[in-house]
Amino acid sequence: MRRMKGRRASLALLAVLSLGGLTACWDRKEVNDVAFVLGTAVDKEGSKYRLTVQVALPGQMGGAGSKGGGGGTAGGSKSWYLQTMTGDTLRAANQYGQRSNSRILYFAHRRSLMLGEELAKEGVSEVLDVVGRIPQNRMSTYVVVTRGKAADIMKASPPTEPFPSEMIRELVARGIKNPRTVKHFVNDLLTDGVDPIAPVIDIEKLIQLGKDDPKTNLRLDTTGIFRHDKLVGFLSTNEAVYLLMAMGELRLPELSTPAPKGGGKLTVQVQESAVSIEPVSGPDGVEIRLKYMGKASVVENLSKSRFSTEAELRQFEKSFAEQVKKGMEAVIGKLQKEYRADSIGFGKQIHNKMPGEWKKLSPVWEEAYPKLKVAVEIHMRIENIGGLLEPLGNGEGEFKG
């Protein structure tokens, strides 16, 4: 009996001693000691980096009709403030800024990483190296390029979102199916046969009725084209639409198209789509066949055109498909000849599906890519022309019941 009691006492003592190791929180950070960074803008000024961070002010984030709470975070009516710093490296700039901040800059909740135009043209590998090297940084942070300085974008006051970084996140997520995150961007940089792209954000003035001072809003502008890690140019808005369609990335693309007869224009929305990219052996080597299949609807008719017969609708399908084909061919040609950037990833498809051919092409891909033959094939089906059989401007429009 005494031996049993002694064993129980020993086990109890061992359990108590083991709890000491389980309850230690040697690396904990109190919420009151942390400055939550919501967005980061990086610019290049000569040989130095300028780092601008957007920091949440918890005391200003109360609900409607609330004055907020918490001390030490007064920042007027905004729920965030900006801190900017420079350094020879990004880490040096960050450490310099930390010396004037009583709270630890904490990047695990960052929503967006904004790369200034000048910086992006010089190369973004160094910026992404810092982001990817430190575990605290989220690889799901969205990457965007800005027109001009990224720091200027951070100063905008969009009326529909509490933070500019959140506005950027929503714009990017709504625009394409697979937004370019840090992880996505870095994977493209490290993968043979594909060059990165990034959405472009710009500022626009927002005129408010009854007020003299215009506010600044943010706009999803176009797409930035990278060759390796350097920004080589911006597409026009229409070119960006055709590029993202060819990549199968654009959500519900809408295109304006000339009316079949009588002048005016129609707007067609592609509501379902699929893209296949197949490398094949041709008489002059490897070629690419890009096939785009879509189901679309007419969402606006600013013409006198009516589609009263099946033949008329099928003819319109054919002309719209030809427009899409020409648009895609033009942007692919621009990528090949002007930018020499494989944004769609033709080389990656050759690598995956014809590895033997890629082994021969890989060493000379820089010279082979601009000469690569790409055949674009469009299969478009117009399934809906809207609730009106005729344009209202005809005066004889009939509403479908």
mmCIF file of C-alpha atoms in Angstrom:
data_model
loop_
_atom_site.group_PDB
_atom_site.id
_atom_site.type_symbol
_atom_site.label_atom_id
_atom_site.label_comp_id
_atom_site.label_asym_id
_atom_site.label_seq_id
_atom_site.Cartn_x
_atom_site.Cartn_y
_atom_site.Cartn_z
ATOM 1 C CA MET A 1 0.000 0.000 0.000
ATOM 2 C CA ARG A 2 2.818 2.400 0.915
ATOM 3 C CA ARG A 3 4.542 1.527 -2.359
ATOM 4 C CA MET A 4 1.318 2.436 -4.321
ATOM 5 C CA LYS A 5 0.985 5.769 -2.535
ATOM 6 C CA GLY A 6 4.632 6.596 -3.213
ATOM 7 C CA ARG A 7 4.173 5.858 -6.927
ATOM 8 C CA ARG A 8 1.072 8.089 -7.108
ATOM 9 C CA ALA A 9 2.913 10.906 -5.366
ATOM 10 C CA SER A 10 5.794 10.642 -7.819
ATOM 11 C CA LEU A 11 3.417 10.754 -10.828
ATOM 12 C CA ALA A 12 1.605 13.777 -9.405
ATOM 13 C CA LEU A 13 4.892 15.624 -8.853
ATOM 14 C CA LEU A 14 6.018 14.803 -12.417
ATOM 15 C CA ALA A 15 2.712 16.133 -13.838
ATOM 16 C CA VAL A 16 3.039 19.394 -11.892
ATOM 17 C CA LEU A 17 6.622 19.898 -13.053
ATOM 18 C CA SER A 18 5.701 19.261 -16.699
ATOM 19 C CA LEU A 19 3.062 22.019 -16.654
ATOM 20 C CA GLY A 20 5.781 24.613 -16.273
ATOM 21 C CA GLY A 21 7.043 23.939 -19.789
ATOM 22 C CA LEU A 22 3.559 23.949 -21.320
ATOM 23 C CA THR A 23 2.472 27.349 -20.005
ATOM 24 C CA ALA A 24 5.522 29.354 -21.039
ATOM 25 C CA CYS A 25 4.786 32.159 -23.573
ATOM 26 C CA TRP A 26 8.292 33.469 -24.122
ATOM 27 C CA ASP A 27 7.492 35.067 -27.503
ATOM 28 C CA ARG A 28 4.028 36.469 -26.862
ATOM 29 C CA LYS A 29 3.095 39.973 -27.980
ATOM 30 C CA GLU A 30 0.320 41.892 -26.268
ATOM 31 C CA VAL A 31 -2.238 43.503 -28.592
ATOM 32 C CA ASN A 32 -1.504 46.894 -27.061
ATOM 33 C CA ASP A 33 2.137 46.515 -28.124
ATOM 34 C CA VAL A 34 1.409 45.782 -31.792
ATOM 35 C CA ALA A 35 0.830 48.117 -34.756
ATOM 36 C CA PHE A 36 -1.153 46.169 -37.362
ATOM 37 C CA VAL A 37 0.089 46.961 -40.884
ATOM 38 C CA LEU A 38 -2.756 46.694 -43.414
ATOM 39 C CA GLY A 39 -0.900 47.693 -46.557
ATOM 40 C CA THR A 40 2.630 48.429 -47.742
ATOM 41 C CA ALA A 41 3.830 50.685 -50.550
ATOM 42 C CA VAL A 42 7.393 50.373 -51.833
ATOM 43 C CA ASP A 43 9.053 52.997 -54.041
ATOM 44 C CA LYS A 44 12.581 53.629 -55.285
ATOM 45 C CA GLU A 45 14.161 57.055 -54.808
ATOM 46 C CA GLY A 46 17.582 57.034 -56.401
ATOM 47 C CA SER A 47 19.490 54.218 -54.715
ATOM 48 C CA LYS A 48 17.245 54.199 -51.642
ATOM 49 C CA TYR A 49 13.984 52.429 -50.898
ATOM 50 C CA ARG A 50 10.979 54.303 -49.550
ATOM 51 C CA LEU A 51 8.682 52.152 -47.456
ATOM 52 C CA THR A 52 5.215 53.461 -46.604
ATOM 53 C CA VAL A 53 2.991 51.474 -44.274
ATOM 54 C CA GLN A 54 -0.695 51.874 -43.500
ATOM 55 C CA VAL A 55 -1.360 51.131 -39.842
ATOM 56 C CA ALA A 56 -4.767 50.492 -38.266
ATOM 57 C CA LEU A 57 -5.951 52.740 -35.442
ATOM 58 C CA PRO A 58 -8.106 50.483 -33.260
ATOM 59 C CA GLY A 59 -9.359 53.424 -31.211
ATOM 60 C CA GLN A 60 -10.948 54.958 -34.328
ATOM 61 C CA MET A 61 -12.638 51.762 -35.525
ATOM 62 C CA GLY A 62 -15.850 51.864 -33.495
ATOM 63 C CA GLY A 63 -19.207 51.115 -35.121
ATOM 64 C CA ALA A 64 -21.698 53.631 -36.487
ATOM 65 C CA GLY A 65 -22.464 56.318 -33.930
ATOM 66 C CA SER A 66 -19.536 55.195 -31.785
ATOM 67 C CA LYS A 67 -16.647 57.378 -30.764
ATOM 68 C CA GLY A 68 -14.362 54.372 -30.529
ATOM 69 C CA GLY A 69 -12.238 53.472 -27.582
ATOM 70 C CA GLY A 70 -8.703 52.903 -26.423
ATOM 71 C CA GLY A 71 -6.020 55.424 -25.750
ATOM 72 C CA GLY A 72 -2.884 56.434 -27.539
ATOM 73 C CA THR A 73 -4.213 56.051 -31.099
ATOM 74 C CA ALA A 74 -5.731 59.424 -31.856
ATOM 75 C CA GLY A 75 -5.608 60.116 -35.581
ATOM 76 C CA GLY A 76 -8.508 62.426 -36.364
ATOM 77 C CA SER A 77 -11.500 60.812 -38.028
ATOM 78 C CA LYS A 78 -9.516 58.206 -39.996
ATOM 79 C CA SER A 79 -9.171 54.635 -38.795
ATOM 80 C CA TRP A 80 -5.584 54.452 -40.056
ATOM 81 C CA TYR A 81 -2.413 56.474 -40.365
ATOM 82 C CA LEU A 82 0.592 56.404 -42.685
ATOM 83 C CA GLN A 83 4.219 56.079 -41.703
ATOM 84 C CA THR A 84 6.955 56.485 -44.297
ATOM 85 C CA MET A 85 10.680 55.826 -44.034
ATOM 86 C CA THR A 86 13.720 55.397 -46.289
ATOM 87 C CA GLY A 87 16.816 53.215 -46.210
ATOM 88 C CA ASP A 88 19.496 51.584 -48.315
ATOM 89 C CA THR A 89 17.552 48.323 -47.953
ATOM 90 C CA LEU A 90 13.954 47.536 -47.087
ATOM 91 C CA ARG A 91 14.973 46.092 -43.725
ATOM 92 C CA ALA A 92 16.965 49.233 -42.963
ATOM 93 C CA ALA A 93 13.943 51.406 -43.816
ATOM 94 C CA ASN A 94 11.724 49.236 -41.633
ATOM 95 C CA GLN A 95 14.126 49.412 -38.694
ATOM 96 C CA TYR A 96 14.412 53.179 -39.077
ATOM 97 C CA GLY A 97 10.631 53.488 -38.907
ATOM 98 C CA GLN A 98 10.452 51.176 -35.929
ATOM 99 C CA ARG A 99 12.657 53.548 -33.928
ATOM 100 C CA SER A 100 9.900 56.177 -34.093
ATOM 101 C CA ASN A 101 7.025 53.797 -33.345
ATOM 102 C CA SER A 102 6.190 52.743 -29.804
ATOM 103 C CA ARG A 103 4.457 49.630 -31.121
ATOM 104 C CA ILE A 104 5.928 46.715 -33.054
ATOM 105 C CA LEU A 105 5.100 46.883 -36.766
ATOM 106 C CA TYR A 106 3.250 43.630 -37.428
ATOM 107 C CA PHE A 107 2.757 42.489 -41.053
ATOM 108 C CA ALA A 108 0.791 39.246 -40.661
ATOM 109 C CA HIS A 109 -2.510 41.014 -41.470
ATOM 110 C CA ARG A 110 -1.264 42.921 -44.519
ATOM 111 C CA ARG A 111 -3.833 42.911 -47.340
ATOM 112 C CA SER A 112 -1.895 44.383 -50.245
ATOM 113 C CA LEU A 113 1.660 45.066 -51.398
ATOM 114 C CA MET A 114 1.911 48.062 -53.734
ATOM 115 C CA LEU A 115 4.944 48.366 -56.010
ATOM 116 C CA GLY A 116 5.662 51.814 -57.439
ATOM 117 C CA GLU A 117 6.111 52.145 -61.198
ATOM 118 C CA GLU A 118 9.767 53.233 -61.060
ATOM 119 C CA LEU A 119 10.672 50.427 -58.644
ATOM 120 C CA ALA A 120 8.846 47.826 -60.763
ATOM 121 C CA LYS A 121 10.786 48.897 -63.882
ATOM 122 C CA GLU A 122 14.095 48.381 -62.045
ATOM 123 C CA GLY A 123 13.068 44.948 -60.730
ATOM 124 C CA VAL A 124 11.016 43.562 -57.851
ATOM 125 C CA SER A 125 13.031 40.488 -56.830
ATOM 126 C CA GLU A 126 14.654 42.210 -53.853
ATOM 127 C CA VAL A 127 11.290 43.307 -52.469
ATOM 128 C CA LEU A 128 9.791 39.857 -52.827
ATOM 129 C CA ASP A 129 12.888 38.281 -51.276
ATOM 130 C CA VAL A 130 12.227 40.162 -48.030
ATOM 131 C CA VAL A 131 8.535 39.289 -48.069
ATOM 132 C CA GLY A 132 9.124 35.599 -48.702
ATOM 133 C CA ARG A 133 12.033 35.203 -46.279
ATOM 134 C CA ILE A 134 10.187 36.234 -43.095
ATOM 135 C CA PRO A 135 7.449 33.779 -41.938
ATOM 136 C CA GLN A 136 5.317 36.583 -40.485
ATOM 137 C CA ASN A 137 4.554 37.860 -43.991
ATOM 138 C CA ARG A 138 1.437 36.430 -45.617
ATOM 139 C CA MET A 139 2.046 34.857 -49.020
ATOM 140 C CA SER A 140 -1.652 35.496 -49.765
ATOM 141 C CA THR A 141 -1.039 39.273 -49.807
ATOM 142 C CA TYR A 142 -2.169 40.767 -53.139
ATOM 143 C CA VAL A 143 0.535 42.298 -55.358
ATOM 144 C CA VAL A 144 -0.314 45.369 -57.468
ATOM 145 C CA VAL A 145 1.639 47.893 -59.505
ATOM 146 C CA THR A 146 0.784 51.580 -59.237
ATOM 147 C CA ARG A 147 0.857 54.371 -61.773
ATOM 148 C CA GLY A 148 3.535 56.700 -60.440
ATOM 149 C CA LYS A 149 4.505 56.434 -56.784
ATOM 150 C CA ALA A 150 2.915 53.745 -54.651
ATOM 151 C CA ALA A 151 3.015 56.075 -51.608
ATOM 152 C CA ASP A 152 0.524 58.402 -53.343
ATOM 153 C CA ILE A 153 -1.978 55.549 -53.684
ATOM 154 C CA MET A 154 -1.856 55.043 -49.921
ATOM 155 C CA LYS A 155 -3.052 58.611 -49.354
ATOM 156 C CA ALA A 156 -6.377 58.079 -51.143
ATOM 157 C CA SER A 157 -9.622 58.088 -49.173
ATOM 158 C CA PRO A 158 -12.029 55.704 -50.950
ATOM 159 C CA PRO A 159 -15.575 56.334 -49.716
ATOM 160 C CA THR A 160 -16.766 52.717 -49.709
ATOM 161 C CA GLU A 161 -14.004 51.019 -47.707
ATOM 162 C CA PRO A 162 -12.368 51.947 -44.373
ATOM 163 C CA PHE A 163 -8.817 51.429 -45.706
ATOM 164 C CA PRO A 164 -7.220 52.050 -49.136
ATOM 165 C CA SER A 165 -5.521 48.642 -48.834
ATOM 166 C CA GLU A 166 -8.912 46.968 -48.396
ATOM 167 C CA MET A 167 -10.270 48.858 -51.417
ATOM 168 C CA ILE A 168 -7.379 47.517 -53.509
ATOM 169 C CA ARG A 169 -7.977 43.997 -52.244
ATOM 170 C CA GLU A 170 -11.667 44.126 -53.197
ATOM 171 C CA LEU A 171 -10.984 45.602 -56.639
ATOM 172 C CA VAL A 172 -8.417 42.944 -57.485
ATOM 173 C CA ALA A 173 -10.453 40.028 -56.112
ATOM 174 C CA ARG A 174 -13.506 41.093 -58.083
ATOM 175 C CA GLY A 175 -11.619 41.575 -61.341
ATOM 176 C CA ILE A 176 -9.937 38.230 -61.998
ATOM 177 C CA LYS A 177 -10.468 34.624 -60.979
ATOM 178 C CA ASN A 178 -7.003 34.058 -59.494
ATOM 179 C CA PRO A 179 -5.719 37.363 -58.074
ATOM 180 C CA ARG A 180 -1.933 37.760 -58.145
ATOM 181 C CA THR A 181 -0.750 37.090 -54.613
ATOM 182 C CA VAL A 182 2.868 37.130 -53.463
ATOM 183 C CA LYS A 183 2.888 33.332 -53.766
ATOM 184 C CA HIS A 184 1.447 33.399 -57.304
ATOM 185 C CA PHE A 185 3.832 36.137 -58.439
ATOM 186 C CA VAL A 186 6.917 34.392 -57.022
ATOM 187 C CA ASN A 187 5.868 31.049 -58.533
ATOM 188 C CA ASP A 188 5.673 32.690 -61.970
ATOM 189 C CA LEU A 189 9.126 34.214 -61.448
ATOM 190 C CA LEU A 190 10.614 30.835 -60.566
ATOM 191 C CA THR A 191 8.781 28.778 -63.224
ATOM 192 C CA ASP A 192 10.291 28.202 -66.661
ATOM 193 C CA GLY A 193 8.226 29.459 -69.584
ATOM 194 C CA VAL A 194 6.010 32.089 -67.956
ATOM 195 C CA ASP A 195 6.369 35.764 -67.015
ATOM 196 C CA PRO A 196 4.355 37.475 -64.258
ATOM 197 C CA ILE A 197 1.594 40.022 -64.694
ATOM 198 C CA ALA A 198 0.064 42.314 -62.085
ATOM 199 C CA PRO A 199 -3.047 44.514 -61.883
ATOM 200 C CA VAL A 200 -2.425 48.261 -62.053
ATOM 201 C CA ILE A 201 -4.009 50.687 -59.590
ATOM 202 C CA ASP A 202 -4.407 54.413 -60.219
ATOM 203 C CA ILE A 203 -5.995 57.396 -58.475
ATOM 204 C CA GLU A 204 -9.053 59.221 -59.753
ATOM 205 C CA LYS A 205 -10.852 62.268 -58.451
ATOM 206 C CA LEU A 206 -14.287 61.646 -56.998
ATOM 207 C CA ILE A 207 -16.654 64.591 -57.374
ATOM 208 C CA GLN A 208 -19.177 64.725 -54.541
ATOM 209 C CA LEU A 209 -22.386 66.644 -55.168
ATOM 210 C CA GLY A 210 -22.710 69.727 -53.001
ATOM 211 C CA LYS A 211 -19.022 69.765 -52.088
ATOM 212 C CA ASP A 212 -16.277 71.877 -53.622
ATOM 213 C CA ASP A 213 -13.287 69.699 -52.720
ATOM 214 C CA PRO A 214 -13.031 66.496 -54.770
ATOM 215 C CA LYS A 215 -12.001 63.351 -52.919
ATOM 216 C CA THR A 216 -9.544 60.788 -54.216
ATOM 217 C CA ASN A 217 -10.749 57.317 -55.115
ATOM 218 C CA LEU A 218 -8.892 54.259 -56.428
ATOM 219 C CA ARG A 219 -9.417 52.610 -59.796
ATOM 220 C CA LEU A 220 -8.388 49.232 -61.190
ATOM 221 C CA ASP A 221 -6.701 50.570 -64.307
ATOM 222 C CA THR A 222 -5.190 47.874 -66.514
ATOM 223 C CA THR A 223 -2.538 45.115 -66.434
ATOM 224 C CA GLY A 224 1.205 45.497 -66.003
ATOM 225 C CA ILE A 225 3.447 43.221 -68.083
ATOM 226 C CA PHE A 226 6.666 41.883 -66.579
ATOM 227 C CA ARG A 227 9.607 40.304 -68.339
ATOM 228 C CA HIS A 228 11.295 38.245 -65.671
ATOM 229 C CA ASP A 229 11.129 40.542 -62.610
ATOM 230 C CA LYS A 230 11.023 43.887 -64.458
ATOM 231 C CA LEU A 231 7.939 45.849 -65.538
ATOM 232 C CA VAL A 232 8.198 46.413 -69.283
ATOM 233 C CA GLY A 233 4.898 48.140 -70.008
ATOM 234 C CA PHE A 234 1.184 48.649 -69.468
ATOM 235 C CA LEU A 235 -1.527 47.289 -71.746
ATOM 236 C CA SER A 236 -4.470 49.427 -72.787
ATOM 237 C CA THR A 237 -7.789 48.615 -71.134
ATOM 238 C CA ASN A 238 -9.058 46.667 -74.154
ATOM 239 C CA GLU A 239 -5.769 44.813 -74.560
ATOM 240 C CA ALA A 240 -5.895 43.799 -70.895
ATOM 241 C CA VAL A 241 -9.408 42.384 -71.400
ATOM 242 C CA TYR A 242 -8.301 40.223 -74.331
ATOM 243 C CA LEU A 243 -5.175 39.056 -72.485
ATOM 244 C CA LEU A 244 -7.107 37.994 -69.379
ATOM 245 C CA MET A 245 -9.710 36.284 -71.575
ATOM 246 C CA ALA A 246 -6.952 34.333 -73.351
ATOM 247 C CA MET A 247 -5.641 33.303 -69.928
ATOM 248 C CA GLY A 248 -9.133 32.294 -68.764
ATOM 249 C CA GLU A 249 -8.782 34.693 -65.839
ATOM 250 C CA LEU A 250 -11.343 37.466 -66.400
ATOM 251 C CA ARG A 251 -14.661 37.349 -64.553
ATOM 252 C CA LEU A 252 -17.665 38.128 -66.810
ATOM 253 C CA PRO A 253 -15.826 40.061 -69.543
ATOM 254 C CA GLU A 254 -17.922 42.634 -71.403
ATOM 255 C CA LEU A 255 -17.072 43.833 -74.895
ATOM 256 C CA SER A 256 -18.602 46.545 -77.036
ATOM 257 C CA THR A 257 -19.147 45.403 -80.614
ATOM 258 C CA PRO A 258 -20.498 47.079 -83.765
ATOM 259 C CA ALA A 259 -24.087 46.277 -84.660
ATOM 260 C CA PRO A 260 -24.529 43.878 -87.603
ATOM 261 C CA LYS A 261 -26.438 46.536 -89.536
ATOM 262 C CA GLY A 262 -27.853 50.017 -89.145
ATOM 263 C CA GLY A 263 -24.998 51.464 -87.082
ATOM 264 C CA GLY A 264 -24.711 51.689 -83.317
ATOM 265 C CA LYS A 265 -23.182 49.264 -80.839
ATOM 266 C CA LEU A 266 -24.111 46.314 -78.667
ATOM 267 C CA THR A 267 -22.506 45.150 -75.427
ATOM 268 C CA VAL A 268 -21.933 41.432 -75.017
ATOM 269 C CA GLN A 269 -21.123 39.789 -71.691
ATOM 270 C CA VAL A 270 -19.363 36.404 -71.688
ATOM 271 C CA GLN A 271 -20.925 34.551 -68.773
ATOM 272 C CA GLU A 272 -19.243 31.157 -69.105
ATOM 273 C CA SER A 273 -15.889 30.389 -70.676
ATOM 274 C CA ALA A 274 -13.143 27.806 -70.933
ATOM 275 C CA VAL A 275 -9.656 28.016 -72.415
ATOM 276 C CA SER A 276 -7.366 25.268 -73.649
ATOM 277 C CA ILE A 277 -3.742 25.830 -74.690
ATOM 278 C CA GLU A 278 -2.128 22.949 -76.548
ATOM 279 C CA PRO A 279 1.405 22.793 -77.973
ATOM 280 C CA VAL A 280 1.561 20.758 -81.190
ATOM 281 C CA SER A 281 4.216 19.777 -83.688
ATOM 282 C CA GLY A 282 4.092 21.899 -86.842
ATOM 283 C CA PRO A 283 6.111 21.977 -90.068
ATOM 284 C CA ASP A 284 8.479 24.588 -88.581
ATOM 285 C CA GLY A 285 8.625 23.187 -85.054
ATOM 286 C CA VAL A 286 6.378 23.555 -82.034
ATOM 287 C CA GLU A 287 3.228 25.658 -82.440
ATOM 288 C CA ILE A 288 0.513 26.720 -79.993
ATOM 289 C CA ARG A 289 -3.222 26.230 -80.442
ATOM 290 C CA LEU A 290 -5.280 28.431 -78.149
ATOM 291 C CA LYS A 291 -8.981 27.599 -78.088
ATOM 292 C CA TYR A 292 -11.493 29.866 -76.337
ATOM 293 C CA MET A 293 -15.073 28.656 -75.793
ATOM 294 C CA GLY A 294 -17.711 30.992 -74.412
ATOM 295 C CA LYS A 295 -21.423 31.409 -73.748
ATOM 296 C CA ALA A 296 -22.578 35.013 -73.854
ATOM 297 C CA SER A 297 -25.559 37.357 -73.609
ATOM 298 C CA VAL A 298 -26.425 40.709 -75.142
ATOM 299 C CA VAL A 299 -26.731 43.074 -72.165
ATOM 300 C CA GLU A 300 -27.091 46.359 -74.073
ATOM 301 C CA ASN A 301 -28.371 47.285 -77.524
ATOM 302 C CA LEU A 302 -27.708 50.842 -78.709
ATOM 303 C CA SER A 303 -28.525 50.094 -82.304
ATOM 304 C CA LYS A 304 -31.478 49.306 -84.549
ATOM 305 C CA SER A 305 -30.434 45.673 -84.849
ATOM 306 C CA ARG A 306 -32.922 42.946 -84.038
ATOM 307 C CA PHE A 307 -32.399 39.193 -84.045
ATOM 308 C CA SER A 308 -35.749 37.899 -85.183
ATOM 309 C CA THR A 309 -34.357 34.791 -86.889
ATOM 310 C CA GLU A 310 -31.889 32.099 -85.884
ATOM 311 C CA ALA A 311 -29.756 32.900 -88.931
ATOM 312 C CA GLU A 312 -29.344 36.551 -87.868
ATOM 313 C CA LEU A 313 -28.241 35.523 -84.374
ATOM 314 C CA ARG A 314 -25.759 32.964 -85.690
ATOM 315 C CA GLN A 315 -24.295 35.566 -88.060
ATOM 316 C CA PHE A 316 -23.857 37.960 -85.141
ATOM 317 C CA GLU A 317 -22.129 35.178 -83.168
ATOM 318 C CA LYS A 318 -19.708 34.731 -86.035
ATOM 319 C CA SER A 319 -18.816 38.428 -86.262
ATOM 320 C CA PHE A 320 -18.408 38.725 -82.478
ATOM 321 C CA ALA A 321 -16.157 35.650 -82.401
ATOM 322 C CA GLU A 322 -14.036 37.199 -85.157
ATOM 323 C CA GLN A 323 -13.667 40.372 -83.078
ATOM 324 C CA VAL A 324 -12.481 38.360 -80.072
ATOM 325 C CA LYS A 325 -10.068 36.412 -82.276
ATOM 326 C CA LYS A 326 -8.504 39.583 -83.705
ATOM 327 C CA GLY A 327 -8.251 41.141 -80.227
ATOM 328 C CA MET A 328 -6.464 38.121 -78.777
ATOM 329 C CA GLU A 329 -4.137 37.808 -81.769
ATOM 330 C CA ALA A 330 -3.215 41.493 -81.490
ATOM 331 C CA VAL A 331 -2.343 41.340 -77.786
ATOM 332 C CA ILE A 332 -0.407 38.070 -78.196
ATOM 333 C CA GLY A 333 1.538 39.673 -81.039
ATOM 334 C CA LYS A 334 2.326 42.676 -78.824
ATOM 335 C CA LEU A 335 3.559 40.410 -76.032
ATOM 336 C CA GLN A 336 5.791 38.506 -78.454
ATOM 337 C CA LYS A 337 7.207 41.314 -80.586
ATOM 338 C CA GLU A 338 7.170 44.412 -78.359
ATOM 339 C CA TYR A 339 7.452 43.163 -74.778
ATOM 340 C CA ARG A 340 8.966 39.705 -75.455
ATOM 341 C CA ALA A 341 7.112 38.563 -72.341
ATOM 342 C CA ASP A 342 5.429 35.156 -72.136
ATOM 343 C CA SER A 343 2.561 36.333 -69.928
ATOM 344 C CA ILE A 344 0.156 33.557 -70.967
ATOM 345 C CA GLY A 345 2.743 30.860 -70.278
ATOM 346 C CA PHE A 346 3.158 29.181 -73.661
ATOM 347 C CA GLY A 347 6.606 27.990 -72.639
ATOM 348 C CA LYS A 348 5.195 26.469 -69.463
ATOM 349 C CA GLN A 349 2.648 24.513 -71.527
ATOM 350 C CA ILE A 350 5.412 23.192 -73.788
ATOM 351 C CA HIS A 351 7.448 22.245 -70.721
ATOM 352 C CA ASN A 352 4.500 20.366 -69.188
ATOM 353 C CA LYS A 353 3.134 18.635 -72.291
ATOM 354 C CA MET A 354 6.150 18.255 -74.596
ATOM 355 C CA PRO A 355 9.142 18.033 -72.247
ATOM 356 C CA GLY A 356 11.413 16.691 -74.969
ATOM 357 C CA GLU A 357 10.759 19.721 -77.160
ATOM 358 C CA TRP A 358 11.147 22.076 -74.207
ATOM 359 C CA LYS A 359 14.573 20.623 -73.477
ATOM 360 C CA LYS A 360 15.645 21.783 -76.933
ATOM 361 C CA LEU A 361 13.802 25.139 -76.774
ATOM 362 C CA SER A 362 14.660 26.165 -73.223
ATOM 363 C CA PRO A 363 18.247 27.361 -73.882
ATOM 364 C CA VAL A 364 17.071 29.541 -76.811
ATOM 365 C CA TRP A 365 13.582 30.470 -75.554
ATOM 366 C CA GLU A 366 14.372 34.197 -75.500
ATOM 367 C CA GLU A 367 14.914 34.091 -79.278
ATOM 368 C CA ALA A 368 12.327 31.386 -80.077
ATOM 369 C CA TYR A 369 9.356 32.899 -78.218
ATOM 370 C CA PRO A 370 8.863 35.988 -80.454
ATOM 371 C CA LYS A 371 8.761 33.661 -83.510
ATOM 372 C CA LEU A 372 6.387 31.097 -81.966
ATOM 373 C CA LYS A 373 3.305 30.497 -84.124
ATOM 374 C CA VAL A 374 0.055 30.832 -82.182
ATOM 375 C CA ALA A 375 -3.279 29.823 -83.747
ATOM 376 C CA VAL A 376 -6.318 31.313 -81.980
ATOM 377 C CA GLU A 377 -9.674 29.564 -82.318
ATOM 378 C CA ILE A 378 -12.885 31.076 -80.908
ATOM 379 C CA HIS A 379 -16.147 29.230 -80.314
ATOM 380 C CA MET A 380 -18.793 31.672 -79.118
ATOM 381 C CA ARG A 381 -22.469 31.036 -78.450
ATOM 382 C CA ILE A 382 -24.920 33.900 -77.903
ATOM 383 C CA GLU A 383 -27.587 32.310 -75.714
ATOM 384 C CA ASN A 384 -29.580 35.334 -74.603
ATOM 385 C CA ILE A 385 -30.408 38.666 -76.237
ATOM 386 C CA GLY A 386 -32.201 40.102 -73.202
ATOM 387 C CA GLY A 387 -35.827 40.671 -72.330
ATOM 388 C CA LEU A 388 -36.599 42.843 -75.373
ATOM 389 C CA LEU A 389 -37.057 41.345 -78.804
ATOM 390 C CA GLU A 390 -36.326 44.731 -80.415
ATOM 391 C CA PRO A 391 -34.456 47.869 -79.331
ATOM 392 C CA LEU A 392 -36.814 50.326 -77.625
ATOM 393 C CA GLY A 393 -35.645 53.005 -80.055
ATOM 394 C CA ASN A 394 -37.603 51.267 -82.808
ATOM 395 C CA GLY A 395 -40.866 52.145 -81.121
ATOM 396 C CA GLU A 396 -42.076 48.612 -81.685
ATOM 397 C CA GLY A 397 -40.270 46.799 -78.914
ATOM 398 C CA GLU A 398 -42.026 43.773 -77.519
ATOM 399 C CA PHE A 399 -41.261 42.625 -73.957
ATOM 400 C CA LYS A 400 -40.824 38.911 -73.508
ATOM 401 C CA GLY A 401 -43.163 37.533 -70.891
#
